[in-house]
Amino acid sequence: MDGLTIVGHPLVQHKLTLLRDRNSSIQLFRTVVRETATLLCYEVTRDLPTELVEIETPVAATRAPAISGKKLVFAPILRAGLAMAEGMLDLVPSARVAHIGLYRDPFSLQAVEYYFKTPDDVGDRLVVVVDPMLATGHTAVAAIDRLKEAGVSDMRFVCLLAARPGVEALRSAHPDVPIWAAAMDEELNDHGYIIPGLGDAGDRTYGTR
Ligand code: URA
């Protein structure tokens, strides 16, 4: 699908299977969310611009590539996005973090905002929005609406697992925001859960159910 990158790397696919397995412990789930996010981060940053900088190796002076421009922003959608953001920070420790507090109203399935905090100059930076599950797409669309209101124009969205309806909703509301995911499932159930999915990512990360 246009604008959607499925990361088919065997390590990512193996880890996603561990996440889908209902018998995986909370500890394993949390660890593997973080590891998978690190691998997805590698993919989403693949085309970042670089510039040559002057350095000295122990042997000689040389020019070598370094990432150019302002530091990235990771924008986890609370709370399930937090563990993914940690995995991305393992790879890009100098990144800034914007927290977006949204929850899904269980009846309307619409996103409700309760917290929003970004770096002051977020509009000048590439923002990678992070949420493990792209289900209906309502939360992702609301988060990106809000970031655009705050002046952000350069965004990417990364999830562990997408559902076709969520991808379609996000692509239609924000065609300028490309999506990365480990897989896309076809359906949602009546409660907005991805089928077969992996269950409630927040509850499985934090052991709240
Ligand atoms: N959020 C989750 O945590 N899981 C789903 O399947 C859908 C939304």
Short mmCIF file of C-alpha atoms and ligand atoms in Angstrom, two decimals:
data_model
loop_
_atom_site.label_atom_id
_atom_site.label_comp_id
_atom_site.label_asym_id
_atom_site.label_seq_id
_atom_site.Cartn_x
_atom_site.Cartn_y
_atom_site.Cartn_z
CA MET A 1 0.00 0.00 0.00
CA ASP A 2 1.27 3.47 -0.87
CA GLY A 3 2.94 5.18 2.08
CA LEU A 4 3.16 1.98 4.16
CA THR A 5 6.46 0.17 4.71
CA ILE A 6 6.20 -3.32 6.19
CA VAL A 7 9.54 -4.24 7.74
CA GLY A 8 9.88 -7.87 6.74
CA HIS A 9 13.28 -8.47 8.36
CA PRO A 10 13.32 -11.95 9.97
CA LEU A 11 14.30 -10.57 13.37
CA VAL A 12 11.36 -8.17 13.31
CA GLN A 13 8.97 -10.91 12.20
CA HIS A 14 10.24 -13.34 14.85
CA LYS A 15 9.87 -10.74 17.58
CA LEU A 16 6.37 -9.85 16.40
CA THR A 17 5.40 -13.52 16.74
CA LEU A 18 6.65 -13.47 20.35
CA LEU A 19 4.52 -10.38 20.93
CA ARG A 20 1.44 -12.00 19.41
CA ASP A 21 1.81 -15.12 21.57
CA ARG A 22 -0.54 -14.85 24.55
CA ASN A 23 1.84 -17.04 26.59
CA SER A 24 4.68 -14.50 26.44
CA SER A 25 5.26 -13.05 29.91
CA ILE A 26 4.95 -9.34 30.68
CA GLN A 27 8.70 -9.15 31.13
CA LEU A 28 9.33 -10.76 27.74
CA PHE A 29 6.65 -8.63 26.08
CA ARG A 30 8.17 -5.39 27.39
CA THR A 31 11.69 -6.41 26.37
CA VAL A 32 10.63 -7.46 22.90
CA VAL A 33 8.56 -4.30 22.30
CA ARG A 34 11.69 -2.32 23.04
CA GLU A 35 13.92 -4.47 20.83
CA THR A 36 11.46 -4.40 17.94
CA ALA A 37 11.19 -0.62 18.22
CA THR A 38 14.97 -0.38 17.96
CA LEU A 39 14.88 -2.38 14.73
CA LEU A 40 12.00 -0.31 13.34
CA CYS A 41 13.90 2.85 14.26
CA TYR A 42 16.79 1.64 12.12
CA GLU A 43 14.40 1.44 9.15
CA VAL A 44 12.57 4.74 9.73
CA THR A 45 15.86 6.64 9.93
CA ARG A 46 17.36 4.95 6.87
CA ASP A 47 17.25 8.07 4.66
CA LEU A 48 18.26 10.74 7.18
CA PRO A 49 20.59 13.28 5.57
CA THR A 50 24.28 13.15 6.42
CA GLU A 51 27.14 15.58 5.97
CA LEU A 52 30.89 15.13 6.00
CA VAL A 53 32.58 16.31 9.18
CA GLU A 54 36.28 16.73 9.91
CA ILE A 55 37.62 14.23 12.44
CA GLU A 56 40.92 12.72 13.37
CA THR A 57 41.26 8.97 13.64
CA PRO A 58 44.18 7.71 15.75
CA VAL A 59 46.07 7.52 12.45
CA ALA A 60 45.07 10.47 10.24
CA ALA A 61 42.74 13.41 9.69
CA THR A 62 39.72 12.58 7.53
CA ARG A 63 36.18 13.61 6.60
CA ALA A 64 33.45 11.18 7.60
CA PRO A 65 29.63 11.21 7.47
CA ALA A 66 27.51 12.31 10.41
CA ILE A 67 23.75 12.90 10.61
CA SER A 68 23.04 16.53 9.76
CA GLY A 69 20.30 18.89 10.89
CA LYS A 70 18.41 19.21 14.13
CA LYS A 71 17.98 16.30 16.50
CA LEU A 72 15.03 14.00 15.90
CA VAL A 73 11.94 14.02 18.08
CA PHE A 74 10.29 10.76 19.14
CA ALA A 75 6.66 11.35 20.02
CA PRO A 76 5.20 8.38 21.91
CA ILE A 77 1.46 8.32 22.35
CA LEU A 78 0.91 7.54 26.05
CA ARG A 79 1.05 5.13 27.48
CA ALA A 80 1.73 2.21 25.16
CA GLY A 81 4.14 4.22 22.99
CA LEU A 82 6.57 4.72 25.89
CA ALA A 83 8.28 1.33 25.69
CA MET A 84 8.74 1.77 21.95
CA ALA A 85 10.26 5.23 22.47
CA GLU A 86 12.78 3.71 24.90
CA GLY A 87 13.85 1.24 22.22
CA MET A 88 14.30 4.06 19.73
CA LEU A 89 16.29 6.11 22.23
CA ASP A 90 18.64 3.13 22.59
CA LEU A 91 19.61 3.78 18.97
CA VAL A 92 19.32 7.60 18.87
CA PRO A 93 20.10 8.68 22.44
CA SER A 94 20.34 12.37 21.55
CA ALA A 95 16.77 12.53 20.24
CA ARG A 96 14.23 14.76 21.97
CA VAL A 97 10.95 13.32 23.25
CA ALA A 98 7.44 14.77 22.90
CA HIS A 99 4.74 13.15 25.03
CA ILE A 100 1.21 12.94 23.68
CA GLY A 101 -1.45 11.82 26.16
CA LEU A 102 -4.42 10.38 24.32
CA TYR A 103 -6.76 7.58 25.27
CA ARG A 104 -9.42 5.82 23.29
CA ASP A 105 -12.91 6.36 24.66
CA PRO A 106 -14.08 2.74 24.99
CA PHE A 107 -17.57 3.55 23.68
CA SER A 108 -16.95 5.98 20.83
CA LEU A 109 -13.40 4.66 20.14
CA GLN A 110 -12.50 8.36 19.60
CA ALA A 111 -9.23 9.80 20.93
CA VAL A 112 -9.39 12.10 23.97
CA GLU A 113 -6.36 14.33 24.76
CA TYR A 114 -5.13 14.74 28.36
CA TYR A 115 -1.46 15.70 27.95
CA PHE A 116 0.68 17.34 25.28
CA LYS A 117 4.30 18.46 25.74
CA THR A 118 6.85 18.99 23.00
CA PRO A 119 10.21 20.75 22.61
CA ASP A 120 9.63 24.49 21.88
CA ASP A 121 11.15 24.23 18.41
CA VAL A 122 9.34 21.01 17.48
CA GLY A 123 8.19 22.65 14.23
CA ASP A 124 11.80 22.72 12.98
CA ARG A 125 12.39 19.00 13.54
CA LEU A 126 11.52 15.61 12.08
CA VAL A 127 9.00 14.01 14.45
CA VAL A 128 8.58 10.24 14.60
CA VAL A 129 5.20 9.47 16.14
CA VAL A 130 5.21 6.16 17.98
CA ASP A 131 2.29 3.94 18.99
CA PRO A 132 2.42 0.13 18.99
CA MET A 133 -1.04 -0.41 17.52
CA LEU A 134 -2.59 1.38 14.52
CA ALA A 135 -6.12 0.04 14.91
CA THR A 136 -8.98 2.40 13.97
CA GLY A 137 -6.44 5.16 13.31
CA HIS A 138 -8.41 7.68 15.43
CA THR A 139 -5.63 8.14 17.98
CA ALA A 140 -2.89 8.44 15.38
CA VAL A 141 -4.92 10.95 13.35
CA ALA A 142 -5.64 13.02 16.49
CA ALA A 143 -1.97 12.97 17.57
CA ILE A 144 -0.81 14.09 14.14
CA ASP A 145 -3.56 16.76 13.95
CA ARG A 146 -2.29 18.10 17.27
CA LEU A 147 1.37 18.05 16.20
CA LYS A 148 0.47 19.91 13.00
CA GLU A 149 -1.36 22.51 15.12
CA ALA A 150 1.91 22.86 17.08
CA GLY A 151 3.71 23.64 13.81
CA VAL A 152 5.19 20.25 12.85
CA SER A 153 5.34 19.61 9.12
CA ASP A 154 7.77 16.70 8.83
CA MET A 155 6.41 13.51 10.42
CA ARG A 156 6.64 9.74 10.21
CA PHE A 157 4.49 7.20 12.05
CA VAL A 158 5.87 3.93 13.44
CA CYS A 159 3.84 1.09 14.94
CA LEU A 160 4.41 -2.56 15.71
CA LEU A 161 1.18 -3.72 14.18
CA ALA A 162 -1.20 -1.96 11.82
CA ALA A 163 -4.74 -2.85 10.77
CA ARG A 164 -5.93 -2.09 7.26
CA PRO A 165 -8.74 0.26 8.47
CA GLY A 166 -6.23 2.25 10.55
CA VAL A 167 -3.76 2.53 7.70
CA GLU A 168 -6.53 3.71 5.38
CA ALA A 169 -7.80 6.25 7.93
CA LEU A 170 -4.33 7.65 8.61
CA ARG A 171 -3.31 7.77 4.95
CA SER A 172 -6.55 9.52 4.06
CA ALA A 173 -6.33 12.12 6.88
CA HIS A 174 -2.56 12.67 6.59
CA PRO A 175 -1.22 11.49 3.22
CA ASP A 176 2.02 13.38 3.93
CA VAL A 177 2.87 11.07 6.88
CA PRO A 178 4.43 7.74 5.85
CA ILE A 179 3.91 4.67 8.05
CA TRP A 180 6.28 1.90 9.15
CA ALA A 181 4.97 -1.32 10.72
CA ALA A 182 6.14 -4.88 11.33
CA ALA A 183 2.90 -6.24 9.83
CA MET A 184 -0.60 -5.29 8.76
CA ASP A 185 -3.62 -7.38 9.82
CA GLU A 186 -6.85 -7.07 7.89
CA GLU A 187 -9.54 -6.61 10.52
CA LEU A 188 -10.75 -5.11 13.78
CA ASN A 189 -13.30 -6.62 16.13
CA ASP A 190 -16.33 -4.74 17.50
CA HIS A 191 -14.19 -3.29 20.31
CA GLY A 192 -11.62 -1.88 17.89
CA TYR A 193 -9.02 -4.57 18.63
CA ILE A 194 -6.84 -5.83 15.81
CA ILE A 195 -7.58 -9.41 14.69
CA PRO A 196 -5.51 -11.56 15.20
CA GLY A 197 -3.40 -8.73 16.64
CA LEU A 198 -1.60 -9.12 19.95
CA GLY A 199 -4.18 -7.90 22.45
CA ASP A 200 -3.96 -4.66 24.41
CA ALA A 201 -0.38 -3.46 24.01
CA GLY A 202 -0.54 -1.13 27.04
CA ASP A 203 -1.93 -3.79 29.37
CA ARG A 204 0.54 -6.39 28.15
CA THR A 205 3.48 -3.98 28.58
CA TYR A 206 2.53 -2.83 32.07
CA GLY A 207 0.68 -5.85 33.41
CA THR A 208 -2.50 -3.96 34.12
CA ARG A 209 -4.87 -6.74 33.14
N1 URA B 1 -4.92 -1.00 20.97
C1 URA B 1 -4.34 -2.14 21.41
O1 URA B 1 -3.58 -2.13 22.37
N2 URA B 1 -4.63 -3.30 20.77
C2 URA B 1 -5.46 -3.36 19.71
O2 URA B 1 -5.66 -4.45 19.16
C3 URA B 1 -6.05 -2.16 19.27
C4 URA B 1 -5.75 -1.00 19.91
#
